């Protein structure tokens, strides 16, 4: 067999292996897809197939929750000759950051998300989510000032998790013991995010902040509002207990006893 014919066979092998792998990927058979993407990478005559094989191998591994392996494959893709000309390049950056996040490697995740947002157009819908995850990473690293800046950007971009980002800003201030800021950030939360599932959380955190600020009546009002507006809230029992404790610590003993009696009788 001539050298030319041998090269043509190798090119055919690369192409056929790639398309078989894509078919397996589309069928959700990610483990077998990886096997065939590896076959497509045995010969690297076609640089487009080479790059795409690395990318979709990484996607297969990511969807199989093989996050360490997926990071390596995404990086192989990004280092391949044609990768920077492909729209998948930014997607790879995004998923590398997410893979580190899912591995709880928050410092590496943060760095990877920073690379992603630094090279992404403002219209990209993933930007909002990237800033949310950057905020989460900063929080996990106890870098609350950085977290607040990231969450602020996420709220500004207004995506699906804008209410979560706004609520997390208040929690970051709580960790920093800036309780006046907690109240400031949550006071209009229920109006700004009228459909948010965090509305009862916001009331509870405000109640806690008011306790720290020594404003007992306002704290009681927040906890009682949970009972009246969110009777099925997971915070309900704790909110009722907090009302009793605030009354007791304010030396309103008769009211406190009545509150605790009501809790026992519920």
PDB file of C-alpha atoms in Angstrom:
ATOM      1  CA  UNK A   1       0.000   0.000   0.000  1.00  0.00           C
ATOM      2  CA  UNK A   2       1.376   3.412  -0.982  1.00  0.00           C
ATOM      3  CA  UNK A   3       1.969   6.136   1.576  1.00  0.00           C
ATOM      4  CA  UNK A   4      -0.787   8.261   0.018  1.00  0.00           C
ATOM      5  CA  UNK A   5      -3.345   5.471   0.333  1.00  0.00           C
ATOM      6  CA  UNK A   6      -2.265   4.877   3.930  1.00  0.00           C
ATOM      7  CA  UNK A   7      -2.828   8.569   4.779  1.00  0.00           C
ATOM      8  CA  UNK A   8      -6.258   8.477   3.137  1.00  0.00           C
ATOM      9  CA  UNK A   9      -7.180   5.440   5.229  1.00  0.00           C
ATOM     10  CA  UNK A  10      -6.043   7.237   8.366  1.00  0.00           C
ATOM     11  CA  UNK A  11      -8.077  10.321   7.417  1.00  0.00           C
ATOM     12  CA  UNK A  12     -11.130   8.137   6.858  1.00  0.00           C
ATOM     13  CA  UNK A  13     -10.558   6.383  10.187  1.00  0.00           C
ATOM     14  CA  UNK A  14     -10.369   9.759  11.959  1.00  0.00           C
ATOM     15  CA  UNK A  15     -13.560  11.041  10.310  1.00  0.00           C
ATOM     16  CA  UNK A  16     -15.611   7.863  10.780  1.00  0.00           C
ATOM     17  CA  UNK A  17     -14.515   7.534  14.424  1.00  0.00           C
ATOM     18  CA  UNK A  18     -15.441  11.159  15.092  1.00  0.00           C
ATOM     19  CA  UNK A  19     -18.960  10.881  13.655  1.00  0.00           C
ATOM     20  CA  UNK A  20     -19.581   7.583  15.434  1.00  0.00           C
ATOM     21  CA  UNK A  21     -18.550   9.264  18.697  1.00  0.00           C
ATOM     22  CA  UNK A  22     -20.902  12.193  18.016  1.00  0.00           C
ATOM     23  CA  UNK A  23     -23.756   9.743  17.420  1.00  0.00           C
ATOM     24  CA  UNK A  24     -23.041   8.016  20.736  1.00  0.00           C
ATOM     25  CA  UNK A  25     -22.842  11.389  22.495  1.00  0.00           C
ATOM     26  CA  UNK A  26     -26.227  12.437  21.087  1.00  0.00           C
ATOM     27  CA  UNK A  27     -27.644   9.120  22.332  1.00  0.00           C
ATOM     28  CA  UNK A  28     -26.358   9.928  25.828  1.00  0.00           C
ATOM     29  CA  UNK A  29     -23.868   7.064  25.757  1.00  0.00           C
ATOM     30  CA  UNK A  30     -21.006   9.178  27.067  1.00  0.00           C
ATOM     31  CA  UNK A  31     -18.571   6.435  28.115  1.00  0.00           C
ATOM     32  CA  UNK A  32     -18.621   4.809  24.669  1.00  0.00           C
ATOM     33  CA  UNK A  33     -18.468   8.241  23.049  1.00  0.00           C
ATOM     34  CA  UNK A  34     -15.180   8.900  24.860  1.00  0.00           C
ATOM     35  CA  UNK A  35     -13.764   5.629  23.496  1.00  0.00           C
ATOM     36  CA  UNK A  36     -14.568   6.683  19.934  1.00  0.00           C
ATOM     37  CA  UNK A  37     -13.397  10.277  20.387  1.00  0.00           C
ATOM     38  CA  UNK A  38     -10.082   8.761  21.488  1.00  0.00           C
ATOM     39  CA  UNK A  39     -10.060   6.711  18.293  1.00  0.00           C
ATOM     40  CA  UNK A  40     -10.615   9.924  16.322  1.00  0.00           C
ATOM     41  CA  UNK A  41      -7.511  11.294  18.026  1.00  0.00           C
ATOM     42  CA  UNK A  42      -5.227   8.419  17.012  1.00  0.00           C
ATOM     43  CA  UNK A  43      -4.555  10.167  13.675  1.00  0.00           C
ATOM     44  CA  UNK A  44      -4.639  13.949  13.583  1.00  0.00           C
ATOM     45  CA  UNK A  45      -4.573  14.758   9.891  1.00  0.00           C
ATOM     46  CA  UNK A  46      -7.721  16.899  10.009  1.00  0.00           C
ATOM     47  CA  UNK A  47      -7.158  19.629  12.613  1.00  0.00           C
ATOM     48  CA  UNK A  48     -10.865  20.503  12.830  1.00  0.00           C
ATOM     49  CA  UNK A  49     -11.759  16.927  13.766  1.00  0.00           C
ATOM     50  CA  UNK A  50      -8.856  16.873  16.203  1.00  0.00           C
ATOM     51  CA  UNK A  51     -10.066  19.989  18.027  1.00  0.00           C
ATOM     52  CA  UNK A  52     -13.720  18.922  18.056  1.00  0.00           C
ATOM     53  CA  UNK A  53     -12.849  15.419  19.238  1.00  0.00           C
ATOM     54  CA  UNK A  54     -11.069  16.884  22.270  1.00  0.00           C
ATOM     55  CA  UNK A  55     -13.970  19.259  22.943  1.00  0.00           C
ATOM     56  CA  UNK A  56     -16.757  16.688  22.740  1.00  0.00           C
ATOM     57  CA  UNK A  57     -14.696  14.160  24.651  1.00  0.00           C
ATOM     58  CA  UNK A  58     -14.496  16.780  27.408  1.00  0.00           C
ATOM     59  CA  UNK A  59     -18.260  17.356  27.191  1.00  0.00           C
ATOM     60  CA  UNK A  60     -18.854  13.620  27.500  1.00  0.00           C
ATOM     61  CA  UNK A  61     -16.651  13.439  30.579  1.00  0.00           C
ATOM     62  CA  UNK A  62     -18.269  16.527  32.090  1.00  0.00           C
ATOM     63  CA  UNK A  63     -21.758  15.086  31.664  1.00  0.00           C
ATOM     64  CA  UNK A  64     -20.546  11.849  33.255  1.00  0.00           C
ATOM     65  CA  UNK A  65     -19.295  13.951  36.211  1.00  0.00           C
ATOM     66  CA  UNK A  66     -15.694  12.985  35.466  1.00  0.00           C
ATOM     67  CA  UNK A  67     -14.692  16.557  36.170  1.00  0.00           C
ATOM     68  CA  UNK A  68     -10.929  16.102  36.550  1.00  0.00           C
ATOM     69  CA  UNK A  69     -10.765  14.265  33.217  1.00  0.00           C
ATOM     70  CA  UNK A  70     -13.011  16.826  31.544  1.00  0.00           C
ATOM     71  CA  UNK A  71     -10.707  19.681  32.599  1.00  0.00           C
ATOM     72  CA  UNK A  72      -7.733  17.918  31.003  1.00  0.00           C
ATOM     73  CA  UNK A  73      -9.675  17.307  27.785  1.00  0.00           C
ATOM     74  CA  UNK A  74     -10.951  20.893  27.593  1.00  0.00           C
ATOM     75  CA  UNK A  75      -7.382  22.094  28.023  1.00  0.00           C
ATOM     76  CA  UNK A  76      -6.209  19.733  25.267  1.00  0.00           C
ATOM     77  CA  UNK A  77      -8.920  21.248  23.069  1.00  0.00           C
ATOM     78  CA  UNK A  78      -7.894  24.832  23.896  1.00  0.00           C
ATOM     79  CA  UNK A  79      -4.269  23.991  23.116  1.00  0.00           C
ATOM     80  CA  UNK A  80      -5.110  22.445  19.741  1.00  0.00           C
ATOM     81  CA  UNK A  81      -4.167  24.489  16.636  1.00  0.00           C
ATOM     82  CA  UNK A  82      -7.640  25.642  15.541  1.00  0.00           C
ATOM     83  CA  UNK A  83      -9.358  25.994  18.917  1.00  0.00           C
ATOM     84  CA  UNK A  84      -9.139  29.773  19.214  1.00  0.00           C
ATOM     85  CA  UNK A  85     -11.012  30.187  15.937  1.00  0.00           C
ATOM     86  CA  UNK A  86     -13.965  28.118  17.193  1.00  0.00           C
ATOM     87  CA  UNK A  87     -17.020  29.225  19.206  1.00  0.00           C
ATOM     88  CA  UNK A  88     -16.425  26.225  21.476  1.00  0.00           C
ATOM     89  CA  UNK A  89     -13.296  27.899  22.880  1.00  0.00           C
ATOM     90  CA  UNK A  90     -15.281  30.108  25.281  1.00  0.00           C
ATOM     91  CA  UNK A  91     -17.604  27.255  26.172  1.00  0.00           C
ATOM     92  CA  UNK A  92     -14.551  25.251  27.189  1.00  0.00           C
ATOM     93  CA  UNK A  93     -13.383  28.087  29.459  1.00  0.00           C
ATOM     94  CA  UNK A  94     -16.838  28.231  31.050  1.00  0.00           C
ATOM     95  CA  UNK A  95     -16.976  24.491  31.669  1.00  0.00           C
ATOM     96  CA  UNK A  96     -13.426  24.334  33.025  1.00  0.00           C
ATOM     97  CA  UNK A  97     -14.453  26.915  35.604  1.00  0.00           C
ATOM     98  CA  UNK A  98     -17.618  24.990  36.417  1.00  0.00           C
ATOM     99  CA  UNK A  99     -15.741  21.691  36.688  1.00  0.00           C
ATOM    100  CA  UNK A 100     -13.372  23.207  39.260  1.00  0.00           C
ATOM    101  CA  UNK A 101     -16.419  24.611  41.085  1.00  0.00           C
ATOM    102  CA  UNK A 102     -18.063  21.186  41.227  1.00  0.00           C
ATOM    103  CA  UNK A 103     -14.793  19.769  42.583  1.00  0.00           C
ATOM    104  CA  UNK A 104     -14.875  22.448  45.318  1.00  0.00           C
ATOM    105  CA  UNK A 105     -11.587  23.865  44.029  1.00  0.00           C
ATOM    106  CA  UNK A 106     -12.844  27.408  44.456  1.00  0.00           C
ATOM    107  CA  UNK A 107      -9.609  29.309  43.940  1.00  0.00           C
ATOM    108  CA  UNK A 108      -9.043  27.568  40.591  1.00  0.00           C
ATOM    109  CA  UNK A 109     -12.708  27.964  39.681  1.00  0.00           C
ATOM    110  CA  UNK A 110     -12.562  31.678  40.413  1.00  0.00           C
ATOM    111  CA  UNK A 111      -9.466  32.137  38.278  1.00  0.00           C
ATOM    112  CA  UNK A 112     -11.058  30.205  35.408  1.00  0.00           C
ATOM    113  CA  UNK A 113     -14.302  32.199  35.604  1.00  0.00           C
ATOM    114  CA  UNK A 114     -12.261  35.423  35.576  1.00  0.00           C
ATOM    115  CA  UNK A 115     -10.620  34.269  32.332  1.00  0.00           C
ATOM    116  CA  UNK A 116     -14.064  33.490  30.907  1.00  0.00           C
ATOM    117  CA  UNK A 117     -15.680  36.850  31.785  1.00  0.00           C
ATOM    118  CA  UNK A 118     -12.585  38.709  30.609  1.00  0.00           C
ATOM    119  CA  UNK A 119     -12.979  37.277  27.114  1.00  0.00           C
ATOM    120  CA  UNK A 120     -16.759  37.177  26.773  1.00  0.00           C
ATOM    121  CA  UNK A 121     -19.092  39.679  25.135  1.00  0.00           C
ATOM    122  CA  UNK A 122     -21.620  41.406  27.392  1.00  0.00           C
ATOM    123  CA  UNK A 123     -24.547  39.898  25.505  1.00  0.00           C
ATOM    124  CA  UNK A 124     -23.476  36.364  26.402  1.00  0.00           C
ATOM    125  CA  UNK A 125     -26.220  34.890  28.610  1.00  0.00           C
ATOM    126  CA  UNK A 126     -23.629  32.911  30.570  1.00  0.00           C
ATOM    127  CA  UNK A 127     -22.042  36.060  32.030  1.00  0.00           C
ATOM    128  CA  UNK A 128     -24.734  36.439  34.695  1.00  0.00           C
ATOM    129  CA  UNK A 129     -24.264  32.863  35.849  1.00  0.00           C
ATOM    130  CA  UNK A 130     -20.467  33.201  35.785  1.00  0.00           C
ATOM    131  CA  UNK A 131     -20.603  36.209  38.124  1.00  0.00           C
ATOM    132  CA  UNK A 132     -22.956  34.314  40.469  1.00  0.00           C
ATOM    133  CA  UNK A 133     -20.542  31.388  40.667  1.00  0.00           C
ATOM    134  CA  UNK A 134     -17.619  33.805  41.140  1.00  0.00           C
ATOM    135  CA  UNK A 135     -19.521  35.300  44.058  1.00  0.00           C
ATOM    136  CA  UNK A 136     -20.106  31.825  45.478  1.00  0.00           C
ATOM    137  CA  UNK A 137     -16.416  30.985  45.093  1.00  0.00           C
ATOM    138  CA  UNK A 138     -15.393  34.185  46.871  1.00  0.00           C
ATOM    139  CA  UNK A 139     -17.847  33.343  49.669  1.00  0.00           C
ATOM    140  CA  UNK A 140     -16.431  29.851  50.073  1.00  0.00           C
ATOM    141  CA  UNK A 141     -12.975  31.435  50.290  1.00  0.00           C
ATOM    142  CA  UNK A 142     -14.341  33.924  52.883  1.00  0.00           C
ATOM    143  CA  UNK A 143     -13.452  36.820  50.563  1.00  0.00           C
ATOM    144  CA  UNK A 144     -16.727  38.620  51.160  1.00  0.00           C
ATOM    145  CA  UNK A 145     -15.851  41.986  49.601  1.00  0.00           C
ATOM    146  CA  UNK A 146     -15.020  40.216  46.343  1.00  0.00           C
ATOM    147  CA  UNK A 147     -18.212  38.168  46.626  1.00  0.00           C
ATOM    148  CA  UNK A 148     -20.328  41.304  46.979  1.00  0.00           C
ATOM    149  CA  UNK A 149     -18.735  42.854  43.872  1.00  0.00           C
ATOM    150  CA  UNK A 150     -19.445  39.718  41.838  1.00  0.00           C
ATOM    151  CA  UNK A 151     -23.030  39.391  43.060  1.00  0.00           C
ATOM    152  CA  UNK A 152     -23.615  43.094  42.322  1.00  0.00           C
ATOM    153  CA  UNK A 153     -22.521  42.487  38.741  1.00  0.00           C
ATOM    154  CA  UNK A 154     -24.830  39.457  38.517  1.00  0.00           C
ATOM    155  CA  UNK A 155     -27.797  41.532  39.735  1.00  0.00           C
ATOM    156  CA  UNK A 156     -26.914  44.265  37.246  1.00  0.00           C
ATOM    157  CA  UNK A 157     -26.933  41.737  34.382  1.00  0.00           C
ATOM    158  CA  UNK A 158     -30.291  40.438  35.679  1.00  0.00           C
ATOM    159  CA  UNK A 159     -30.502  36.766  34.882  1.00  0.00           C
ATOM    160  CA  UNK A 160     -32.370  33.818  36.298  1.00  0.00           C
ATOM    161  CA  UNK A 161     -30.551  33.948  39.657  1.00  0.00           C
ATOM    162  CA  UNK A 162     -30.696  37.726  40.236  1.00  0.00           C
ATOM    163  CA  UNK A 163     -32.746  37.235  43.416  1.00  0.00           C
ATOM    164  CA  UNK A 164     -30.258  34.655  44.710  1.00  0.00           C
ATOM    165  CA  UNK A 165     -27.363  37.061  44.012  1.00  0.00           C
ATOM    166  CA  UNK A 166     -29.149  39.919  45.784  1.00  0.00           C
ATOM    167  CA  UNK A 167     -29.852  37.710  48.793  1.00  0.00           C
ATOM    168  CA  UNK A 168     -26.252  36.487  48.883  1.00  0.00           C
ATOM    169  CA  UNK A 169     -25.026  40.101  49.052  1.00  0.00           C
ATOM    170  CA  UNK A 170     -26.944  40.448  52.326  1.00  0.00           C
ATOM    171  CA  UNK A 171     -25.483  37.167  53.634  1.00  0.00           C
ATOM    172  CA  UNK A 172     -21.978  38.391  52.802  1.00  0.00           C
ATOM    173  CA  UNK A 173     -22.620  41.555  54.811  1.00  0.00           C
ATOM    174  CA  UNK A 174     -23.935  39.358  57.643  1.00  0.00           C
ATOM    175  CA  UNK A 175     -20.660  37.423  57.644  1.00  0.00           C
ATOM    176  CA  UNK A 176     -18.841  40.773  57.807  1.00  0.00           C
ATOM    177  CA  UNK A 177     -21.084  41.751  60.764  1.00  0.00           C
ATOM    178  CA  UNK A 178     -22.363  44.804  58.881  1.00  0.00           C
ATOM    179  CA  UNK A 179     -25.925  44.353  60.053  1.00  0.00           C
ATOM    180  CA  UNK A 180     -27.148  47.769  58.943  1.00  0.00           C
ATOM    181  CA  UNK A 181     -26.110  46.784  55.398  1.00  0.00           C
ATOM    182  CA  UNK A 182     -27.996  43.491  55.727  1.00  0.00           C
ATOM    183  CA  UNK A 183     -31.201  45.415  56.465  1.00  0.00           C
ATOM    184  CA  UNK A 184     -30.486  47.954  53.733  1.00  0.00           C
ATOM    185  CA  UNK A 185     -30.045  45.237  51.110  1.00  0.00           C
ATOM    186  CA  UNK A 186     -33.137  43.244  52.125  1.00  0.00           C
ATOM    187  CA  UNK A 187     -35.668  45.916  53.064  1.00  0.00           C
ATOM    188  CA  UNK A 188     -37.166  46.089  49.560  1.00  0.00           C
ATOM    189  CA  UNK A 189     -36.266  42.535  48.558  1.00  0.00           C
ATOM    190  CA  UNK A 190     -39.888  41.335  48.512  1.00  0.00           C
ATOM    191  CA  UNK A 191     -40.859  44.195  46.191  1.00  0.00           C
ATOM    192  CA  UNK A 192     -37.875  43.883  43.853  1.00  0.00           C
ATOM    193  CA  UNK A 193     -38.215  40.101  43.636  1.00  0.00           C
ATOM    194  CA  UNK A 194     -41.908  39.518  44.226  1.00  0.00           C
ATOM    195  CA  UNK A 195     -41.795  35.916  42.973  1.00  0.00           C
ATOM    196  CA  UNK A 196     -38.570  34.924  44.696  1.00  0.00           C
ATOM    197  CA  UNK A 197     -38.410  31.822  46.849  1.00  0.00           C
ATOM    198  CA  UNK A 198     -35.981  33.737  49.107  1.00  0.00           C
ATOM    199  CA  UNK A 199     -38.569  36.238  50.422  1.00  0.00           C
ATOM    200  CA  UNK A 200     -39.046  34.406  53.732  1.00  0.00           C
ATOM    201  CA  UNK A 201     -35.257  33.966  54.010  1.00  0.00           C
ATOM    202  CA  UNK A 202     -34.924  37.737  53.618  1.00  0.00           C
ATOM    203  CA  UNK A 203     -37.398  38.418  56.430  1.00  0.00           C
ATOM    204  CA  UNK A 204     -35.604  35.987  58.718  1.00  0.00           C
ATOM    205  CA  UNK A 205     -32.177  37.519  58.021  1.00  0.00           C
ATOM    206  CA  UNK A 206     -33.567  41.001  58.641  1.00  0.00           C
ATOM    207  CA  UNK A 207     -34.993  39.807  61.942  1.00  0.00           C
ATOM    208  CA  UNK A 208     -31.579  38.477  62.941  1.00  0.00           C
ATOM    209  CA  UNK A 209     -29.915  41.726  61.857  1.00  0.00           C
ATOM    210  CA  UNK A 210     -32.357  43.839  63.859  1.00  0.00           C
ATOM    211  CA  UNK A 211     -31.546  41.736  66.949  1.00  0.00           C
ATOM    212  CA  UNK A 212     -27.852  42.517  66.454  1.00  0.00           C
ATOM    213  CA  UNK A 213     -28.708  46.201  65.991  1.00  0.00           C
ATOM    214  CA  UNK A 214     -30.706  46.198  69.224  1.00  0.00           C
ATOM    215  CA  UNK A 215     -34.010  47.002  67.493  1.00  0.00           C
ATOM    216  CA  UNK A 216     -36.231  44.444  69.160  1.00  0.00           C
ATOM    217  CA  UNK A 217     -39.610  45.623  67.878  1.00  0.00           C
ATOM    218  CA  UNK A 218     -38.440  45.584  64.282  1.00  0.00           C
ATOM    219  CA  UNK A 219     -36.931  42.114  64.773  1.00  0.00           C
ATOM    220  CA  UNK A 220     -40.250  40.826  66.177  1.00  0.00           C
ATOM    221  CA  UNK A 221     -42.127  42.405  63.257  1.00  0.00           C
ATOM    222  CA  UNK A 222     -39.929  40.554  60.744  1.00  0.00           C
ATOM    223  CA  UNK A 223     -40.334  37.191  62.471  1.00  0.00           C
ATOM    224  CA  UNK A 224     -44.104  37.657  62.821  1.00  0.00           C
ATOM    225  CA  UNK A 225     -44.360  38.579  59.159  1.00  0.00           C
ATOM    226  CA  UNK A 226     -42.989  35.139  58.282  1.00  0.00           C
ATOM    227  CA  UNK A 227     -45.895  33.616  60.220  1.00  0.00           C
ATOM    228  CA  UNK A 228     -48.533  35.781  58.540  1.00  0.00           C
ATOM    229  CA  UNK A 229     -47.200  35.822  54.966  1.00  0.00           C
ATOM    230  CA  UNK A 230     -45.355  32.493  54.750  1.00  0.00           C
ATOM    231  CA  UNK A 231     -47.170  30.051  57.071  1.00  0.00           C
ATOM    232  CA  UNK A 232     -45.490  27.075  55.353  1.00  0.00           C
ATOM    233  CA  UNK A 233     -41.967  28.499  55.622  1.00  0.00           C
ATOM    234  CA  UNK A 234     -39.141  26.286  56.849  1.00  0.00           C
ATOM    235  CA  UNK A 235     -38.229  29.221  59.106  1.00  0.00           C
ATOM    236  CA  UNK A 236     -41.644  29.340  60.826  1.00  0.00           C
ATOM    237  CA  UNK A 237     -40.856  27.346  63.975  1.00  0.00           C
ATOM    238  CA  UNK A 238     -37.530  29.100  64.470  1.00  0.00           C
ATOM    239  CA  UNK A 239     -39.107  32.515  63.833  1.00  0.00           C
ATOM    240  CA  UNK A 240     -41.724  31.873  66.539  1.00  0.00           C
ATOM    241  CA  UNK A 241     -38.975  30.831  68.965  1.00  0.00           C
ATOM    242  CA  UNK A 242     -36.972  33.957  68.119  1.00  0.00           C
ATOM    243  CA  UNK A 243     -39.994  36.149  68.933  1.00  0.00           C
ATOM    244  CA  UNK A 244     -40.203  34.535  72.373  1.00  0.00           C
ATOM    245  CA  UNK A 245     -36.472  34.975  72.991  1.00  0.00           C
ATOM    246  CA  UNK A 246     -36.467  38.609  71.873  1.00  0.00           C
ATOM    247  CA  UNK A 247     -39.408  39.337  74.197  1.00  0.00           C
ATOM    248  CA  UNK A 248     -37.630  37.574  77.067  1.00  0.00           C
ATOM    249  CA  UNK A 249     -34.361  39.441  76.482  1.00  0.00           C
ATOM    250  CA  UNK A 250     -36.335  42.699  76.368  1.00  0.00           C
ATOM    251  CA  UNK A 251     -37.708  41.813  79.823  1.00  0.00           C
ATOM    252  CA  UNK A 252     -41.238  41.502  78.445  1.00  0.00           C
ATOM    253  CA  UNK A 253     -41.710  38.333  80.421  1.00  0.00           C
ATOM    254  CA  UNK A 254     -45.498  38.038  80.306  1.00  0.00           C
ATOM    255  CA  UNK A 255     -45.537  38.351  76.498  1.00  0.00           C
ATOM    256  CA  UNK A 256     -42.619  35.946  76.280  1.00  0.00           C
ATOM    257  CA  UNK A 257     -44.412  33.291  78.346  1.00  0.00           C
ATOM    258  CA  UNK A 258     -47.531  33.616  76.180  1.00  0.00           C
ATOM    259  CA  UNK A 259     -45.418  33.210  73.054  1.00  0.00           C
ATOM    260  CA  UNK A 260     -43.731  30.049  74.344  1.00  0.00           C
ATOM    261  CA  UNK A 261     -47.114  28.643  75.448  1.00  0.00           C
ATOM    262  CA  UNK A 262     -48.438  29.234  71.939  1.00  0.00           C
ATOM    263  CA  UNK A 263     -45.459  27.394  70.455  1.00  0.00           C
ATOM    264  CA  UNK A 264     -46.022  24.373  72.702  1.00  0.00           C
ATOM    265  CA  UNK A 265     -49.741  24.249  71.909  1.00  0.00           C
ATOM    266  CA  UNK A 266     -49.184  24.367  68.099  1.00  0.00           C
TER     267      UNK A 266
END
